[in-house]
Amino acid sequence: MGLVELPESHPLVRPGGTASAPLVRALRGDRPDRVPVWFMRQAGRSLPEYRRARDGVPMLDACLDPDLAAELTLQPVRRHGVDAAVLFSDIVIPLRLAGVDVDIVPGRGPVLARPVRTMADVRALPELPTDAFAPVARAAALAVAELGDVPLIGFAGAPFTLAAYLVEGGPSKDHLAARTLMLAEPETWRALVTRMADYSAAFLRAQVLAGASAVQLFDSWAGSLAPEVYRSRVRDASARALAGVADLVDPAGRGVPRIHFGLVCPGLLADLRDAGADAVGVDHRTPLDRAIELLGPDVPVQGNLDPAWLGAPEAPRLAATDRILAAGRKAAGHVFNLGHGVPPQTDPDVLTALVAHVHDWEAER
């Protein structure tokens, strides 16, 4: 695969852009002056301005309204001073834009009108139109125009997570139907997860070409799989998704940093790395120092404060934060984050104070 040089206008390339931003440096294995911090689901219901802007607007409609999506992307940067924006979108947006009948049901999550469980179902899945991601790219470009030297993170759902939604027809506690399909009908599963990888790769690439300076692949359900099943049925598809931006480089040949995050995956951390990630996101169930031991000291890590600490008293919350920051020094680079998304009931002032604490931590040592 040949390399494609990012344009001079891209934030990772242009003077005064994001190449020297703490987040990008940490993801590339460098040690910036402060530990960068952002939060999964930072653009969400914890912010009153988000609730006002989203009032009466269905989730997927908000994602596909470029002006609204850009505004929601920028809100946590303005309020909290985080070191990155993450594009306001949803992992099922590629499905919607391909023409799959999917919606977000409040209180439940993504729901499919028709599950995909046979090879005929897989073959009936539509191809993505060439310009499918135009509204996503427009939202990203609008956000980047306001962010200056603050990086925008693009993201996508991992192929297994998307495929699991399609097979189950919606959220599932154990993903039994998806796990059964991959074992009972391996050819059907391979065709499905490959199609999902191509959807996710195209989604990531559209965001980078519109100005994203890093990407994250979310594998929310990977922890439901035994390691050997993940390796034989899933990992190659995740690698295919991450490869969707692997050829995009700056003039020095440096790629766009790629983060791979999975939930409940202590036995899969090395596999997340080996799928083509530059950095690995660690959820709160695995101590960060243990994750670094499993990954090796040359791999940047992201994480991993338990979101439950956001509702706890300040002193123990900051003590838990300090333990994670200290552990992060053992890795090549560390981006502070939660081990999962921001709970909607979180007091936004707690997040703002947490960002300030993380930023001040190195200077106080």
XYZ file of C-alpha atoms in Angstrom:
365
model
C 0.000 0.000 0.000
C 1.416 3.371 -1.020
C 1.496 6.312 1.340
C -0.730 9.357 0.922
C 0.644 12.635 2.206
C -1.810 14.764 4.144
C -2.433 18.188 2.593
C -0.568 21.255 3.827
C -3.814 22.555 5.322
C -4.259 19.530 7.607
C -3.802 20.326 11.322
C -1.061 17.680 11.638
C 0.898 19.419 8.871
C 0.243 23.153 8.914
C 2.339 25.515 11.076
C 0.652 26.204 14.404
C -1.401 23.045 14.057
C -1.635 19.963 16.222
C 1.640 18.106 15.616
C 3.082 19.589 18.817
C -0.131 19.268 20.831
C 0.286 17.277 24.067
C -2.245 14.661 22.931
C -0.531 13.943 19.619
C 2.905 13.884 21.228
C 1.776 11.444 23.926
C 0.113 9.145 21.401
C 3.349 9.132 19.413
C 5.314 8.033 22.472
C 6.623 11.415 23.558
C 6.503 13.127 26.957
C 4.843 16.546 26.735
C 5.112 19.058 29.580
C 1.726 17.986 30.909
C -0.329 14.822 30.726
C -3.052 15.375 28.115
C -6.620 14.599 29.107
C -9.942 14.124 27.363
C -13.021 12.082 28.239
C -14.977 9.524 26.305
C -18.523 10.830 25.944
C -17.338 14.303 26.994
C -19.875 15.814 24.588
C -23.005 14.564 26.257
C -25.807 14.945 28.733
C -23.567 15.980 31.612
C -23.405 19.447 30.000
C -26.427 21.749 30.333
C -25.485 23.479 27.069
C -25.569 20.085 25.356
C -29.033 19.356 26.700
C -30.281 22.723 25.458
C -28.774 22.274 21.994
C -30.071 18.695 21.641
C -33.552 19.427 23.001
C -36.051 17.684 20.734
C -33.421 16.518 18.231
C -33.046 12.728 17.820
C -29.507 11.427 18.299
C -28.735 10.387 14.743
C -30.304 13.545 13.343
C -27.988 15.570 15.582
C -24.985 13.599 14.331
C -25.879 14.366 10.720
C -26.552 18.088 11.226
C -23.055 19.517 10.594
C -23.594 22.799 12.437
C -25.115 21.123 15.484
C -22.573 18.291 15.538
C -19.708 20.785 15.361
C -21.176 22.850 18.195
C -21.600 19.778 20.393
C -18.033 18.733 19.573
C -16.657 22.081 20.742
C -18.651 22.483 23.960
C -16.444 20.373 26.282
C -13.281 22.042 24.976
C -14.689 25.454 25.833
C -15.979 24.400 29.235
C -13.332 22.007 30.542
C -10.149 22.925 28.676
C -9.590 19.312 27.619
C -6.673 18.568 25.310
C -8.804 17.198 22.480
C -12.246 17.392 20.995
C -13.889 14.172 19.895
C -16.259 14.441 16.974
C -19.880 14.259 18.043
C -21.209 11.242 16.217
C -22.217 7.633 16.848
C -20.741 4.281 15.936
C -23.861 3.330 13.953
C -23.644 6.375 11.667
C -21.954 4.308 8.915
C -24.878 1.887 9.042
C -27.400 4.715 8.734
C -25.483 6.349 5.888
C -25.231 3.040 4.046
C -29.012 2.757 4.159
C -29.390 0.242 6.989
C -32.610 0.798 8.962
C -31.161 1.616 12.390
C -32.187 4.095 15.050
C -31.136 5.059 18.564
C -33.961 4.317 20.987
C -33.667 6.475 24.143
C -32.903 4.334 27.150
C -32.046 1.320 25.021
C -29.518 2.151 22.318
C -29.142 1.145 18.661
C -32.028 -0.936 17.334
C -32.121 -2.557 13.882
C -35.375 -3.054 12.004
C -34.112 -6.379 10.644
C -31.312 -8.491 12.161
C -28.573 -9.876 9.910
C -28.140 -13.613 10.465
C -27.612 -15.348 7.118
C -25.249 -15.010 4.181
C -28.160 -13.663 2.150
C -28.685 -10.984 4.797
C -25.010 -10.028 4.620
C -25.045 -9.857 0.834
C -28.096 -7.602 1.019
C -26.224 -5.006 3.074
C -25.734 -1.925 0.904
C -22.412 -0.494 -0.185
C -21.558 2.929 1.159
C -22.193 5.660 -1.424
C -19.063 7.553 -2.462
C -20.171 10.755 -0.739
C -21.865 9.039 2.213
C -19.829 10.805 4.872
C -20.239 14.344 3.516
C -22.202 15.581 6.585
C -19.664 13.978 8.933
C -16.765 15.568 7.065
C -18.508 18.943 7.114
C -19.038 18.727 10.889
C -15.393 17.793 11.410
C -14.182 20.638 9.201
C -16.355 23.170 11.035
C -15.003 21.983 14.387
C -11.384 21.975 13.206
C -11.751 25.564 11.988
C -12.518 26.610 15.575
C -10.078 24.341 17.421
C -6.769 25.865 16.329
C -3.994 23.794 17.911
C -6.401 21.529 19.830
C -6.651 18.140 18.087
C -9.901 16.618 16.912
C -10.251 12.881 17.520
C -12.283 10.883 15.037
C -13.726 7.527 15.976
C -15.563 4.452 14.779
C -17.054 1.315 16.210
C -14.955 -1.809 15.880
C -16.245 -4.398 13.399
C -17.225 -6.899 16.101
C -19.287 -4.357 18.010
C -21.120 -3.238 14.855
C -21.636 -6.809 13.701
C -22.955 -7.790 17.135
C -25.601 -5.058 16.945
C -26.622 -6.264 13.495
C -26.896 -9.906 14.493
C -28.644 -9.248 17.803
C -30.891 -6.550 16.338
C -29.979 -4.256 19.227
C -28.142 -4.212 22.553
C -27.475 -7.526 24.268
C -26.059 -8.509 27.643
C -24.167 -11.549 26.395
C -24.055 -11.219 22.556
C -24.954 -14.887 22.357
C -26.450 -14.698 18.873
C -23.340 -12.986 17.505
C -20.984 -15.378 19.272
C -22.983 -18.333 18.014
C -22.939 -17.085 14.426
C -19.168 -16.630 14.394
C -18.664 -20.215 15.584
C -21.506 -21.968 13.759
C -21.341 -20.082 10.447
C -17.747 -18.836 10.140
C -18.020 -17.868 6.464
C -21.139 -15.807 7.082
C -19.476 -14.198 10.077
C -16.317 -13.421 8.126
C -18.308 -11.772 5.365
C -20.267 -9.693 7.875
C -17.338 -8.555 9.986
C -15.330 -7.715 6.858
C -18.155 -5.508 5.593
C -18.266 -3.787 8.986
C -14.504 -3.275 8.871
C -14.868 -1.528 5.529
C -17.649 0.683 6.906
C -15.519 1.653 9.906
C -12.386 2.202 7.828
C -14.253 4.573 5.525
C -15.733 6.399 8.526
C -12.299 6.902 10.109
C -10.738 7.992 6.845
C -13.424 10.588 6.162
C -12.819 12.130 9.585
C -9.048 12.277 9.144
C -9.278 13.794 5.680
C -11.627 16.419 7.148
C -9.035 17.346 9.782
C -9.005 14.814 12.627
C -5.528 14.493 14.165
C -6.070 11.074 15.785
C -8.645 8.296 15.719
C -10.042 5.786 18.176
C -11.602 2.419 17.405
C -14.155 1.429 20.069
C -14.685 -2.286 20.687
C -17.356 -2.103 23.360
C -18.128 -5.823 23.376
C -14.734 -7.458 22.786
C -14.560 -8.482 26.437
C -17.390 -10.954 25.853
C -15.062 -13.113 23.749
C -12.500 -15.691 24.790
C -9.019 -14.581 23.665
C -8.643 -17.394 21.141
C -12.028 -16.549 19.602
C -11.122 -12.871 19.374
C -7.877 -13.770 17.623
C -9.430 -16.167 15.135
C -12.727 -14.403 14.418
C -12.315 -10.677 15.154
C -8.777 -9.293 15.285
C -8.147 -9.301 11.536
C -11.299 -7.269 10.962
C -10.231 -4.676 13.532
C -6.849 -4.497 11.832
C -8.633 -3.935 8.521
C -10.600 -1.039 10.040
C -7.513 0.609 11.528
C -5.672 0.125 8.243
C -8.168 2.515 6.688
C -6.002 5.439 7.821
C -2.593 3.722 7.992
C -1.422 5.178 4.675
C -2.115 8.803 5.636
C 1.131 10.505 6.708
C 2.648 13.925 7.243
C 5.658 15.100 5.163
C 8.000 13.437 7.682
C 6.243 10.112 7.171
C 4.514 10.107 10.561
C 1.082 8.548 10.574
C -2.167 9.596 12.200
C -2.161 8.226 15.786
C -4.565 5.316 16.219
C -6.049 4.336 19.594
C -7.726 0.957 20.108
C -10.082 0.720 23.087
C -11.956 -2.308 24.343
C -14.084 -2.955 27.412
C -13.283 -5.750 29.892
C -10.259 -6.831 27.869
C -7.255 -7.505 30.150
C -6.503 -10.690 28.233
C -6.779 -8.904 24.896
C -4.660 -5.796 25.424
C -1.764 -7.136 23.377
C -4.217 -8.112 20.644
C -5.653 -4.595 20.583
C -2.092 -3.355 20.115
C -1.256 -5.924 17.464
C -4.297 -4.999 15.377
C -2.427 -1.880 14.301
C -2.853 0.557 17.173
C -0.293 3.167 18.159
C -1.856 3.438 21.623
C -4.174 1.236 23.649
C -7.126 2.478 25.682
C -7.488 0.677 29.014
C -10.782 0.397 30.851
C -11.015 0.836 34.623
C -11.163 -2.872 35.407
C -7.462 -3.334 34.658
C -4.929 -1.429 36.797
C -2.937 0.818 34.487
C 0.427 -0.432 35.724
C -0.679 -4.004 35.009
C -1.805 -2.977 31.519
C 1.611 -1.441 30.870
C 3.271 -4.686 31.983
C 1.118 -6.614 29.514
C 1.691 -4.195 26.645
C 5.332 -3.367 27.241
C 6.851 0.025 28.074
C 7.071 1.156 24.444
C 3.295 1.351 23.917
C 1.466 4.582 24.816
C -1.632 4.026 26.926
C -4.868 5.884 27.557
C -7.023 5.761 30.664
C -8.309 4.790 33.052
C -10.179 6.385 35.995
C -13.336 4.528 37.018
C -16.255 6.832 36.070
C -17.773 6.058 39.476
C -15.109 8.286 41.042
C -16.781 11.307 39.426
C -19.588 10.983 41.971
C -17.272 10.417 44.937
C -15.727 12.981 47.327
C -12.914 15.047 45.880
C -10.012 13.867 48.039
C -10.263 10.142 47.246
C -11.121 10.947 43.603
C -7.929 12.946 43.194
C -5.922 10.303 45.041
C -7.164 7.698 42.558
C -6.264 10.083 39.740
C -2.748 10.528 41.113
C -2.209 6.768 41.254
C -3.135 6.483 37.583
C -0.910 9.402 36.611
C 2.006 7.843 38.489
C 1.435 4.511 36.773
C 1.269 6.237 33.402
C 4.876 7.365 33.767
C 5.942 3.769 33.122
C 4.564 3.862 29.574
C 6.041 5.516 26.508
C 3.215 8.044 26.648
C 0.048 8.503 28.665
C -3.253 10.183 27.859
C -5.493 10.501 30.901
C -9.100 9.462 30.388
C -11.841 7.533 32.095
C -12.175 3.781 31.835
C -15.519 4.296 30.078
C -17.786 7.198 29.091
C -18.808 10.159 31.254
C -22.017 9.268 33.132
C -24.841 11.659 32.198
C -25.448 12.648 35.838
C -21.868 13.905 36.306
C -21.448 17.425 37.694
C -19.556 19.250 34.914
C -17.594 21.238 37.499
C -16.069 17.958 38.673
C -14.730 17.324 35.177
C -13.367 20.855 34.864
C -11.546 20.505 38.184
C -10.220 17.089 37.193
C -8.740 18.493 33.983
C -6.994 21.246 35.945
C -5.642 18.697 38.430
C -4.223 16.486 35.676
C -2.645 19.480 33.950
C -0.992 20.660 37.172
C 0.201 17.223 38.264
C 3.600 17.154 36.529
C 4.468 20.672 37.685
C 3.730 19.730 41.293
C 6.102 16.755 41.254
